Short mmCIF file of C-alpha atoms and ligand atoms in Angstrom, two decimals:
data_model
loop_
_atom_site.label_atom_id
_atom_site.label_comp_id
_atom_site.label_asym_id
_atom_site.label_seq_id
_atom_site.Cartn_x
_atom_site.Cartn_y
_atom_site.Cartn_z
CA UNK S 1 30.40 -5.55 25.33
CA UNK S 2 32.93 -7.32 27.65
CA UNK S 3 36.22 -7.33 24.98
CA UNK S 4 39.60 -9.31 25.77
CA UNK S 5 42.33 -8.09 23.35
CA UNK S 6 45.34 -10.50 23.89
CA UNK S 7 48.75 -9.20 22.75
CA UNK S 8 49.35 -5.22 23.71
CA UNK S 9 51.43 -4.54 20.11
CA UNK S 10 50.41 -1.54 18.02
CA UNK S 11 47.23 -3.53 16.97
CA UNK S 12 45.83 -4.86 20.39
CA UNK S 13 46.78 -1.04 22.00
CA UNK S 14 45.39 1.09 18.94
CA UNK S 15 41.71 -1.18 19.08
CA UNK S 16 41.01 -0.66 22.88
CA UNK S 17 41.36 3.30 22.30
CA UNK S 18 39.07 3.32 19.16
CA UNK S 19 36.21 0.83 20.50
CA UNK S 20 36.75 2.61 24.14
CA UNK S 21 36.06 6.03 22.51
CA UNK S 22 33.11 4.46 20.34
CA UNK S 23 31.66 3.52 23.34
CA UNK S 24 32.98 4.25 26.73
CA UNK S 25 30.92 1.59 28.66
CA UNK S 26 32.82 -0.98 26.75
CA UNK S 27 35.02 -2.90 29.28
CA UNK S 28 38.19 -3.37 27.51
CA UNK S 29 41.03 -5.74 29.04
CA UNK S 30 44.40 -5.74 26.76
CA UNK S 31 46.93 -8.72 28.51
CA UNK S 32 50.33 -8.48 27.17
CA UNK S 33 52.83 -10.97 28.28
CA UNK S 34 55.78 -8.24 28.26
CA UNK S 35 56.30 -5.95 31.32
CA UNK S 36 55.24 -2.24 30.08
CA UNK S 37 57.72 -0.37 28.15
CA UNK S 38 59.70 -3.82 26.66
CA UNK S 39 59.36 -4.99 23.26
CA UNK S 40 61.16 -5.94 20.42
CA UNK S 41 62.34 -4.18 17.14
CA UNK S 42 63.30 -0.56 16.47
CA UNK S 43 61.60 2.14 14.69
CA UNK S 44 59.21 1.53 11.84
CA UNK S 45 58.17 4.01 9.03
CA UNK S 46 54.60 5.19 8.38
CA UNK S 47 53.40 7.30 5.28
CA UNK S 48 50.93 10.28 5.03
CA UNK S 49 47.71 7.87 4.14
CA UNK S 50 47.87 6.39 7.67
CA UNK S 51 48.33 10.10 9.30
CA UNK S 52 45.12 10.93 7.95
CA UNK S 53 43.35 8.10 8.97
CA UNK S 54 44.78 8.27 12.36
CA UNK S 55 43.52 11.89 12.89
CA UNK S 56 40.53 11.13 11.39
CA UNK S 57 39.53 8.01 14.21
CA UNK S 58 41.49 9.92 17.29
CA UNK S 59 43.33 13.13 16.70
CA UNK S 60 45.05 13.20 20.53
CA UNK S 61 46.66 9.98 20.21
CA UNK S 62 47.89 11.06 16.39
CA UNK S 63 49.04 14.08 17.09
CA UNK S 64 51.21 12.63 19.95
CA UNK S 65 52.30 10.29 17.53
CA UNK S 66 52.53 13.22 14.56
CA UNK S 67 55.15 15.37 17.53
CA UNK S 68 57.36 11.64 18.38
CA UNK S 69 58.17 11.25 14.84
CA UNK S 70 61.00 11.84 12.87
CA UNK S 71 60.07 13.02 9.34
CA UNK S 72 62.21 12.83 6.17
CA UNK S 73 61.89 13.80 2.70
CA UNK S 74 63.60 12.16 0.11
CA UNK S 75 65.49 8.69 0.11
CA UNK S 76 69.21 8.38 -0.71
CA UNK S 77 70.48 5.13 -2.52
CA UNK S 78 74.52 4.33 -2.06
CA UNK S 79 76.07 1.34 -3.82
CA UNK S 80 79.56 0.09 -3.93
CA UNK S 81 81.39 1.82 -7.29
CA UNK S 82 78.33 3.91 -7.76
CA UNK S 83 77.93 7.38 -7.35
CA UNK S 84 74.79 8.48 -4.37
CA UNK S 85 71.80 8.60 -5.87
CA UNK S 86 68.17 10.04 -4.96
CA UNK S 87 64.43 9.19 -4.77
CA UNK S 88 61.53 11.23 -4.30
CA UNK S 89 59.38 10.63 -1.59
CA UNK S 90 58.71 11.25 2.35
CA UNK S 91 57.55 9.60 4.81
CA UNK S 92 58.02 9.56 9.13
CA UNK S 93 59.29 7.23 11.48
CA UNK S 94 58.84 6.25 15.04
CA UNK S 95 60.09 4.00 17.66
CA UNK S 96 58.64 1.38 18.18
CA UNK S 97 58.30 1.82 21.94
CA UNK S 98 57.22 5.49 21.59
CA UNK S 99 54.54 4.26 19.67
CA UNK S 100 53.49 1.77 22.12
CA UNK S 101 53.65 4.01 25.08
CA UNK S 102 51.98 6.67 23.53
CA UNK S 103 49.05 3.91 22.72
CA UNK S 104 49.19 2.24 26.32
CA UNK S 105 49.06 6.17 27.61
CA UNK S 106 45.85 7.02 25.76
CA UNK S 107 44.39 3.40 26.30
CA UNK S 108 44.39 4.19 30.18
CA UNK S 109 43.46 7.31 30.07
CA UNK S 110 40.08 6.26 28.53
CA UNK S 111 39.68 3.43 31.11
CA UNK S 112 41.21 0.09 29.31
CA UNK S 113 42.71 -2.11 31.54
CA UNK S 114 46.28 -3.25 30.46
CA UNK S 115 47.78 -6.32 32.15
CA UNK S 116 51.43 -6.43 31.64
CA UNK S 117 53.43 -9.40 31.93
CA UNK S 118 50.37 -11.62 31.47
CA UNK S 119 51.13 -14.59 28.90
CA UNK S 120 47.92 -16.17 27.76
CA UNK S 121 48.60 -19.57 27.04
CA UNK S 122 45.47 -20.90 26.16
CA UNK S 123 41.91 -19.81 24.75
CA UNK S 124 40.43 -20.80 27.97
CA UNK S 125 42.71 -19.34 30.52
CA UNK S 126 40.78 -16.31 29.61
CA UNK S 127 37.63 -14.39 31.76
CA UNK S 128 34.19 -14.96 29.94
CA UNK S 129 33.81 -12.17 27.19
CA UNK S 130 31.20 -11.13 24.55
CA UNK S 131 34.80 -11.14 22.23
CA UNK S 132 37.98 -12.14 22.15
CA UNK S 133 40.56 -10.17 19.54
CA UNK S 134 43.29 -12.39 18.89
CA UNK S 135 46.50 -9.62 18.11
CA UNK S 136 49.28 -11.53 19.13
CA UNK S 137 51.49 -11.41 16.21
CA UNK S 138 52.53 -13.18 13.54
CA UNK S 139 53.16 -16.64 15.46
CA UNK S 140 49.83 -15.92 17.75
CA UNK S 141 49.24 -18.82 19.81
CA UNK S 142 45.25 -18.13 19.90
CA UNK S 143 45.40 -18.21 16.21
CA UNK S 144 47.71 -22.13 16.57
CA UNK S 145 44.83 -23.01 18.76
CA UNK S 146 42.48 -23.54 15.61
CA UNK S 147 44.95 -23.66 12.63
CA UNK S 148 42.70 -25.89 10.75
CA UNK S 149 39.77 -23.47 10.96
CA UNK S 150 41.26 -20.38 10.15
CA UNK S 151 43.48 -22.20 7.12
CA UNK S 152 46.89 -20.51 7.83
CA UNK S 153 49.11 -20.77 4.84
CA UNK S 154 53.04 -19.27 5.46
CA UNK S 155 55.53 -18.61 2.80
CA UNK S 156 58.95 -18.41 3.75
CA UNK S 157 61.40 -15.70 2.50
CA UNK S 158 64.42 -16.70 0.72
CA UNK S 159 66.63 -14.03 1.97
CA UNK S 160 68.13 -13.47 5.32
CA UNK S 161 67.40 -10.26 7.83
CA UNK S 162 68.52 -8.94 10.49
CA UNK S 163 66.69 -6.04 12.74
CA UNK S 164 69.43 -3.74 14.59
CA UNK S 165 69.63 0.20 15.59
CA UNK S 166 72.65 2.60 15.79
CA UNK S 167 72.85 5.47 17.54
CA UNK S 168 74.22 6.94 14.13
CA UNK S 169 71.63 9.04 12.85
CA UNK S 170 70.87 9.10 9.33
CA UNK S 171 69.78 12.18 7.68
CA UNK S 172 67.22 10.83 5.57
CA UNK S 173 66.03 6.84 4.62
CA UNK S 174 68.75 5.20 3.19
CA UNK S 175 69.34 1.99 0.95
CA UNK S 176 73.19 0.84 1.46
CA UNK S 177 74.34 -1.87 -0.92
CA UNK S 178 78.11 -3.32 -0.32
CA UNK S 179 79.75 -5.54 -2.51
CA UNK S 180 81.75 -7.84 -0.65
CA UNK S 181 83.84 -11.22 -1.26
CA UNK S 182 80.99 -13.59 -0.49
CA UNK S 183 78.15 -11.41 -2.54
CA UNK S 184 75.95 -8.19 -1.96
CA UNK S 185 75.01 -6.84 1.95
CA UNK S 186 72.61 -4.22 1.91
CA UNK S 187 70.88 -2.25 4.58
CA UNK S 188 67.61 -0.43 4.75
CA UNK S 189 67.79 2.53 7.33
CA UNK S 190 66.26 5.37 9.04
CA UNK S 191 66.15 7.85 11.79
CA UNK S 192 63.35 7.50 14.25
CA UNK S 193 64.49 9.79 17.16
CA UNK S 194 67.01 12.70 17.50
CA UNK S 195 70.02 9.66 18.54
CA UNK S 196 68.85 6.37 17.08
CA UNK S 197 68.28 4.82 13.72
CA UNK S 198 66.90 1.42 12.57
CA UNK S 199 69.22 -0.79 10.30
CA UNK S 200 67.79 -3.48 8.56
CA UNK S 201 70.70 -5.33 6.86
CA UNK S 202 69.48 -8.15 4.41
CA UNK S 203 71.43 -10.52 2.04
CA UNK S 204 70.71 -13.67 0.32
CA UNK S 205 71.49 -16.98 2.33
CA UNK S 206 74.75 -17.88 0.02
CA UNK S 207 76.11 -14.57 1.12
CA UNK S 208 74.71 -15.07 4.40
CA UNK S 209 76.46 -18.78 4.80
CA UNK S 210 79.73 -16.91 2.91
CA UNK S 211 80.06 -14.17 5.29
CA UNK S 212 79.83 -16.90 8.35
CA UNK S 213 76.98 -15.29 9.82
CA UNK S 214 75.70 -18.98 10.43
CA UNK S 215 78.77 -20.01 12.60
CA UNK S 216 78.84 -16.21 14.30
CA UNK S 217 77.28 -15.58 17.41
CA UNK S 218 75.60 -12.11 18.00
CA UNK S 219 78.67 -10.15 19.13
CA UNK S 220 80.65 -11.36 16.24
CA UNK S 221 78.10 -11.12 13.81
CA UNK S 222 77.39 -7.41 14.97
CA UNK S 223 81.09 -6.68 14.65
CA UNK S 224 81.61 -8.23 11.10
CA UNK S 225 78.53 -6.09 10.03
CA UNK S 226 79.92 -2.88 11.46
CA UNK S 227 83.22 -3.28 9.74
CA UNK S 228 81.52 -4.23 6.33
CA UNK S 229 79.45 -1.31 6.77
CA UNK S 230 82.04 1.22 8.43
CA UNK S 231 81.40 3.87 6.44
CA UNK S 232 77.59 4.56 6.41
CA UNK S 233 77.76 3.94 9.98
CA UNK S 234 80.59 7.01 10.62
CA UNK S 235 82.60 4.18 12.94
CA UNK S 236 79.21 3.91 15.45
CA UNK S 237 78.27 0.39 16.28
CA UNK S 238 75.32 -1.56 15.63
CA UNK S 239 73.04 -2.96 18.43
CA UNK S 240 71.50 -6.51 18.14
CA UNK S 241 68.89 -6.88 21.01
CA UNK S 242 68.77 -10.75 20.57
CA UNK S 243 72.72 -10.53 21.87
CA UNK S 244 70.87 -9.73 25.54
CA UNK S 245 68.98 -13.23 25.26
CA UNK S 246 71.29 -15.21 23.82
CA UNK S 247 70.40 -15.56 20.31
CA UNK S 248 71.31 -13.69 16.81
CA UNK S 249 68.08 -11.57 15.19
CA UNK S 250 68.90 -13.23 11.88
CA UNK S 251 65.29 -14.61 10.19
CA UNK S 252 63.51 -15.36 7.28
CA UNK S 253 60.55 -13.03 6.35
CA UNK S 254 57.42 -15.26 6.70
CA UNK S 255 54.58 -13.70 4.64
CA UNK S 256 51.23 -15.27 6.63
CA UNK S 257 47.58 -15.40 4.99
CA UNK S 258 44.46 -16.83 6.69
CA UNK S 259 41.56 -18.03 4.88
CA UNK S 260 39.19 -17.00 7.95
CA UNK S 261 39.77 -14.48 10.50
CA UNK S 262 36.68 -14.99 12.48
CA UNK S 263 35.69 -18.20 15.31
CA UNK S 264 32.75 -17.47 17.26
CA UNK S 265 33.54 -14.48 18.85
CA UNK S 266 37.42 -14.78 18.43
CA UNK S 267 38.43 -12.70 15.71
CA UNK S 268 42.21 -12.37 14.00
CA UNK S 269 43.79 -8.84 14.22
CA UNK S 270 47.22 -7.53 12.87
CA UNK S 271 50.11 -9.78 12.35
CA UNK S 272 47.97 -12.71 13.75
CA UNK S 273 46.01 -12.46 10.57
CA UNK S 274 48.54 -11.57 8.05
CA UNK S 275 52.10 -10.22 7.58
CA UNK S 276 53.57 -8.30 4.58
CA UNK S 277 57.35 -7.99 3.97
CA UNK S 278 59.17 -5.27 5.82
CA UNK S 279 60.42 -3.94 2.37
CA UNK S 280 57.23 -1.91 2.38
CA UNK S 281 57.42 -1.06 5.70
CA UNK S 282 53.39 -1.19 6.02
CA UNK S 283 53.05 -3.79 8.74
CA UNK S 284 51.94 -1.46 11.52
CA UNK S 285 49.89 0.83 9.23
CA UNK S 286 48.11 -2.79 8.29
CA UNK S 287 47.85 -3.75 12.11
CA UNK S 288 46.41 0.26 12.97
CA UNK S 289 43.91 0.14 9.41
CA UNK S 290 42.62 -3.53 11.00
CA UNK S 291 41.78 -1.80 14.51
CA UNK S 292 40.43 1.06 12.67
CA UNK S 293 38.07 -1.46 10.79
CA UNK S 294 37.14 -3.93 13.70
CA UNK S 295 35.82 -0.85 15.93
CA UNK S 296 33.84 0.39 13.37
CA UNK S 297 32.31 -3.19 12.71
CA UNK S 298 31.95 -3.97 16.57
CA UNK S 299 30.52 -0.16 16.90
CA UNK S 300 27.74 -0.42 14.27
CA UNK S 301 25.24 -1.98 16.06
CA UNK S 302 25.18 -4.97 14.29
CA UNK S 303 24.75 -8.18 15.61
CA UNK S 304 28.75 -9.44 15.88
CA UNK S 305 28.74 -12.09 13.21
CA UNK S 306 28.00 -9.87 10.64
CA UNK S 307 30.38 -7.02 11.82
CA UNK S 308 33.02 -9.62 11.96
CA UNK S 309 32.39 -10.69 8.41
CA UNK S 310 32.12 -7.41 7.40
CA UNK S 311 36.02 -6.37 9.10
CA UNK S 312 37.17 -9.23 7.61
CA UNK S 313 35.64 -8.62 3.96
CA UNK S 314 36.55 -4.58 4.25
CA UNK S 315 40.52 -5.44 5.69
CA UNK S 316 40.65 -8.46 2.78
CA UNK S 317 40.19 -6.35 0.01
CA UNK S 318 42.55 -3.37 1.24
CA UNK S 319 44.84 -5.44 2.24
CA UNK S 320 45.37 -6.99 -1.28
CA UNK S 321 47.14 -4.72 -3.55
CA UNK S 322 49.38 -3.70 -0.79
CA UNK S 323 49.87 -7.75 -0.46
CA UNK S 324 50.94 -7.93 -3.97
CA UNK S 325 53.27 -4.87 -3.65
CA UNK S 326 54.72 -6.14 -0.77
CA UNK S 327 55.20 -9.47 -2.39
CA UNK S 328 56.74 -8.29 -5.60
CA UNK S 329 59.40 -5.62 -3.99
CA UNK S 330 60.62 -8.51 -1.40
CA UNK S 331 61.10 -10.94 -4.72
CA UNK S 332 63.31 -7.87 -5.96
CA UNK S 333 65.81 -8.00 -3.67
CA UNK S 334 65.67 -11.76 -3.97
CA UNK S 335 67.58 -10.74 -7.26
CA UNK S 336 69.58 -7.34 -6.17
CA UNK S 337 72.15 -9.25 -8.34
CA UNK S 338 70.87 -8.73 -11.30
CA UNK S 339 70.87 -5.18 -10.96
CA UNK S 340 73.88 -4.35 -9.64
CA UNK S 341 75.48 -4.04 -12.96
CA UNK S 342 73.41 -1.15 -13.78
CA UNK S 343 74.96 2.77 -13.87
CA UNK S 344 73.66 4.41 -10.19
CA UNK S 345 70.65 6.52 -11.55
CA UNK S 346 69.27 2.95 -13.38
CA UNK S 347 69.77 0.98 -10.42
CA UNK S 348 68.36 3.23 -7.95
CA UNK S 349 65.39 3.69 -10.17
CA UNK S 350 64.84 -0.20 -10.50
CA UNK S 351 65.05 0.02 -7.04
CA UNK S 352 62.46 2.56 -6.56
CA UNK S 353 60.14 0.68 -9.15
CA UNK S 354 60.77 -2.66 -7.77
CA UNK S 355 56.94 -3.50 -8.02
CA UNK S 356 56.97 -2.98 -11.50
CA UNK S 357 54.27 0.01 -11.86
CA UNK S 358 55.67 3.20 -12.85
CA UNK S 359 55.16 5.49 -15.76
CA UNK S 360 57.93 6.44 -18.45
CA UNK S 361 57.70 9.98 -16.89
CA UNK S 362 58.78 8.82 -13.44
CA UNK S 363 61.99 7.59 -15.35
CA UNK S 364 62.89 10.87 -16.90
CA UNK S 365 61.60 13.00 -13.58
CA UNK S 366 64.53 10.56 -11.56
CA UNK S 367 66.71 11.39 -13.92
CA UNK S 368 65.84 14.93 -13.97
CA UNK S 369 66.28 15.13 -10.45
CA UNK S 370 69.78 13.81 -9.92
CA UNK S 371 70.54 17.30 -10.11
CA UNK S 372 70.72 19.97 -7.26
CA UNK S 373 68.41 22.36 -8.31
CA UNK S 374 65.60 20.16 -9.91
CA UNK S 375 65.65 17.46 -6.73
CA UNK S 376 65.51 20.92 -4.40
CA UNK S 377 62.63 22.06 -6.19
CA UNK S 378 60.59 18.72 -6.08
CA UNK S 379 61.59 18.01 -2.40
CA UNK S 380 60.01 21.78 -1.87
CA UNK S 381 56.92 20.93 -3.87
CA UNK S 382 56.42 17.59 -2.06
CA UNK S 383 57.03 19.68 1.22
CA UNK S 384 54.51 22.33 0.14
CA UNK S 385 51.85 19.26 -0.75
CA UNK S 386 52.97 17.42 2.86
CA UNK S 387 52.15 20.96 5.14
CA UNK S 388 48.85 21.86 3.06
CA UNK S 389 47.74 17.91 3.60
CA UNK S 390 49.12 18.50 7.52
CA UNK S 391 46.60 21.98 7.72
CA UNK S 392 43.69 20.03 6.60
CA UNK S 393 44.01 17.12 9.60
CA UNK S 394 41.67 17.89 12.74
CA UNK S 395 43.23 19.22 15.76
CA UNK S 396 43.26 17.32 18.58
CA UNK S 397 41.13 18.13 21.55
CA UNK S 398 43.33 19.00 25.01
CA UNK S 399 40.25 17.31 26.94
CA UNK S 400 39.01 13.66 27.30
CA UNK S 401 35.60 13.85 25.61
CA UNK S 402 32.64 13.48 27.87
CA UNK S 403 31.71 10.31 29.25
CA UNK S 404 35.49 9.07 29.30
CA UNK S 405 35.91 7.24 32.91
CA UNK S 406 38.93 8.50 34.58
CA UNK S 407 42.45 7.68 33.97
CA UNK S 408 42.93 3.42 34.36
CA UNK S 409 45.45 1.86 36.26
CA UNK S 410 47.58 -0.16 34.48
CA UNK S 411 48.25 -3.41 36.03
CA UNK S 412 49.45 -7.03 36.47
CA UNK S 413 47.03 -9.55 36.62
C1 FAD P 1 62.48 -6.21 10.50
C2 FAD P 1 61.13 -5.41 10.27
C3 FAD P 1 60.68 -4.12 10.25
C4 FAD P 1 59.62 -4.08 10.16
N1 FAD P 1 59.29 -2.51 9.31
C5 FAD P 1 58.22 -1.85 9.69
C6 FAD P 1 57.98 -0.68 9.20
O1 FAD P 1 58.98 0.12 9.11
N2 FAD P 1 56.85 0.17 9.10
C7 FAD P 1 55.44 -0.71 9.51
O2 FAD P 1 54.83 -0.38 9.44
N3 FAD P 1 55.65 -2.33 9.78
C8 FAD P 1 57.28 -2.82 10.20
N4 FAD P 1 57.26 -4.05 10.38
C9 FAD P 1 55.96 -4.82 10.93
C10 FAD P 1 55.52 -4.59 12.49
O3 FAD P 1 56.42 -4.66 13.19
C11 FAD P 1 54.47 -5.28 12.53
O4 FAD P 1 53.32 -5.69 11.32
C12 FAD P 1 53.43 -5.24 13.32
O5 FAD P 1 54.20 -5.16 14.84
C13 FAD P 1 52.39 -5.59 13.76
O6 FAD P 1 51.52 -5.17 15.03
P1 FAD P 1 50.57 -6.41 15.89
O7 FAD P 1 49.98 -5.12 17.05
O8 FAD P 1 49.62 -6.99 14.86
O9 FAD P 1 51.58 -7.15 16.54
P2 FAD P 1 52.86 -7.23 17.63
O10 FAD P 1 53.50 -5.96 16.92
O11 FAD P 1 53.86 -8.49 17.26
O12 FAD P 1 52.59 -7.36 18.78
C14 FAD P 1 51.94 -8.50 19.40
C15 FAD P 1 52.08 -8.46 20.69
O13 FAD P 1 51.42 -9.51 21.11
C16 FAD P 1 52.07 -10.02 22.57
N5 FAD P 1 51.88 -11.32 22.70
C17 FAD P 1 52.18 -12.24 21.71
N6 FAD P 1 51.62 -13.45 22.27
C18 FAD P 1 51.31 -13.27 23.43
C19 FAD P 1 50.26 -14.06 24.53
N7 FAD P 1 50.03 -15.42 24.43
N8 FAD P 1 49.95 -13.70 25.29
C20 FAD P 1 50.22 -12.14 25.75
N9 FAD P 1 50.80 -11.57 25.06
C21 FAD P 1 51.34 -12.14 23.61
C22 FAD P 1 53.45 -9.29 21.89
O14 FAD P 1 54.38 -9.17 23.30
C23 FAD P 1 53.40 -8.65 21.34
O15 FAD P 1 53.39 -7.30 22.55
C24 FAD P 1 58.45 -4.42 10.36
C25 FAD P 1 58.42 -6.31 10.95
C26 FAD P 1 59.64 -6.49 10.37
C27 FAD P 1 60.10 -7.81 11.34
#
């Protein structure tokens, strides 16, 4: 099969890896507009359920991802005028650039051709292929060529957010809420390497305008945020990638759904097909799980139309609960001022139960584990469960499976 993937993000590269693993005879080309090693964004968080899936599908890239990831085993919640509290839970985070480097290298080892600095403007510019995968992100140009057919629907979130990085290394996933004269502004931060953390800032549009972010350029805007969050950043700077290209990175989240995901031999995958709010940190996970489902479907031996239909229905069913959770979660952050008068423990519990799904015992556990001894015991228990789950995963074979082509050349078209 000849397969063209438009977009070398996590979805496109991981799909290329899996489909090549399924059948080394496939000719797979990934077209990416950015130069090799260049991307937007900072670190992304993942959960252990994704790791299990990654190890099942390709233990080699999964081991590299696991080794490169920063691991953390609880959340910290800070808010002006309240004691710091803690939430149970663990996850891991990885620089987006590191993830893409791992996947691109793995794809190249398996014989995938990657064409960097190659921006596709029209479907007809692509060479003939049996399957074209539109994995060109939330603003997919390929999808926009057939907007009516796909039936895209976009809901724009109310809050403003900006995706920043910082050299301050947070010791764990941290939410920090600061009260300013213009209202509450908060961050979601987590470490992703030994010298970098992701730092996403969010606030209501009223607070955003009140703090004059609508008028400040990138340098003045980040300087203001550094001042607001100085105690959390330990005097370190915030970095806005957009400043380098003369803009500022403030955005409103766009929640995208599509009625249909395929059109002839063209199929949507990852953010081109759907987006979920970053408050539940699942967009990359869902994009990679799309890649797994699409690779499984096209490798099943069924006719392409049947395979694409199965891929779409499987993924829509799997996505539905997460999309509901992401919506509930983003709406909670739109109502932050409704909760900020709560005492510290109730406030952080409301934050953790923002999807409104927890049974009563979770609240009792939350209160109990604010003291050091029960909190340490809970962390040990969760860590033990995590490492026992890790031990059950398949080990990566150091040798490429037989039949795979020699390492491919990473080229420019
Ligand atoms: C603030 C923020 C925080 C986030 N945090 C997390 C998190 O913690 N965890 C998580 O799982 N997810 C997170 N996400 C979501 C995650 O970034 C996306 O869901 C994920 O990147 C989707 O992968 P993708 O491959 O579908 O698309 P993308 O990563 O957007 O990749 C698309 C690729 O296509 C390329 N491209 C686009 N157009 C063309 C063209 N015409 N020709 C050639 N190439 C093209 C782009 O350059 C890009 O490389 C976050 C998102 C935001 C906004």
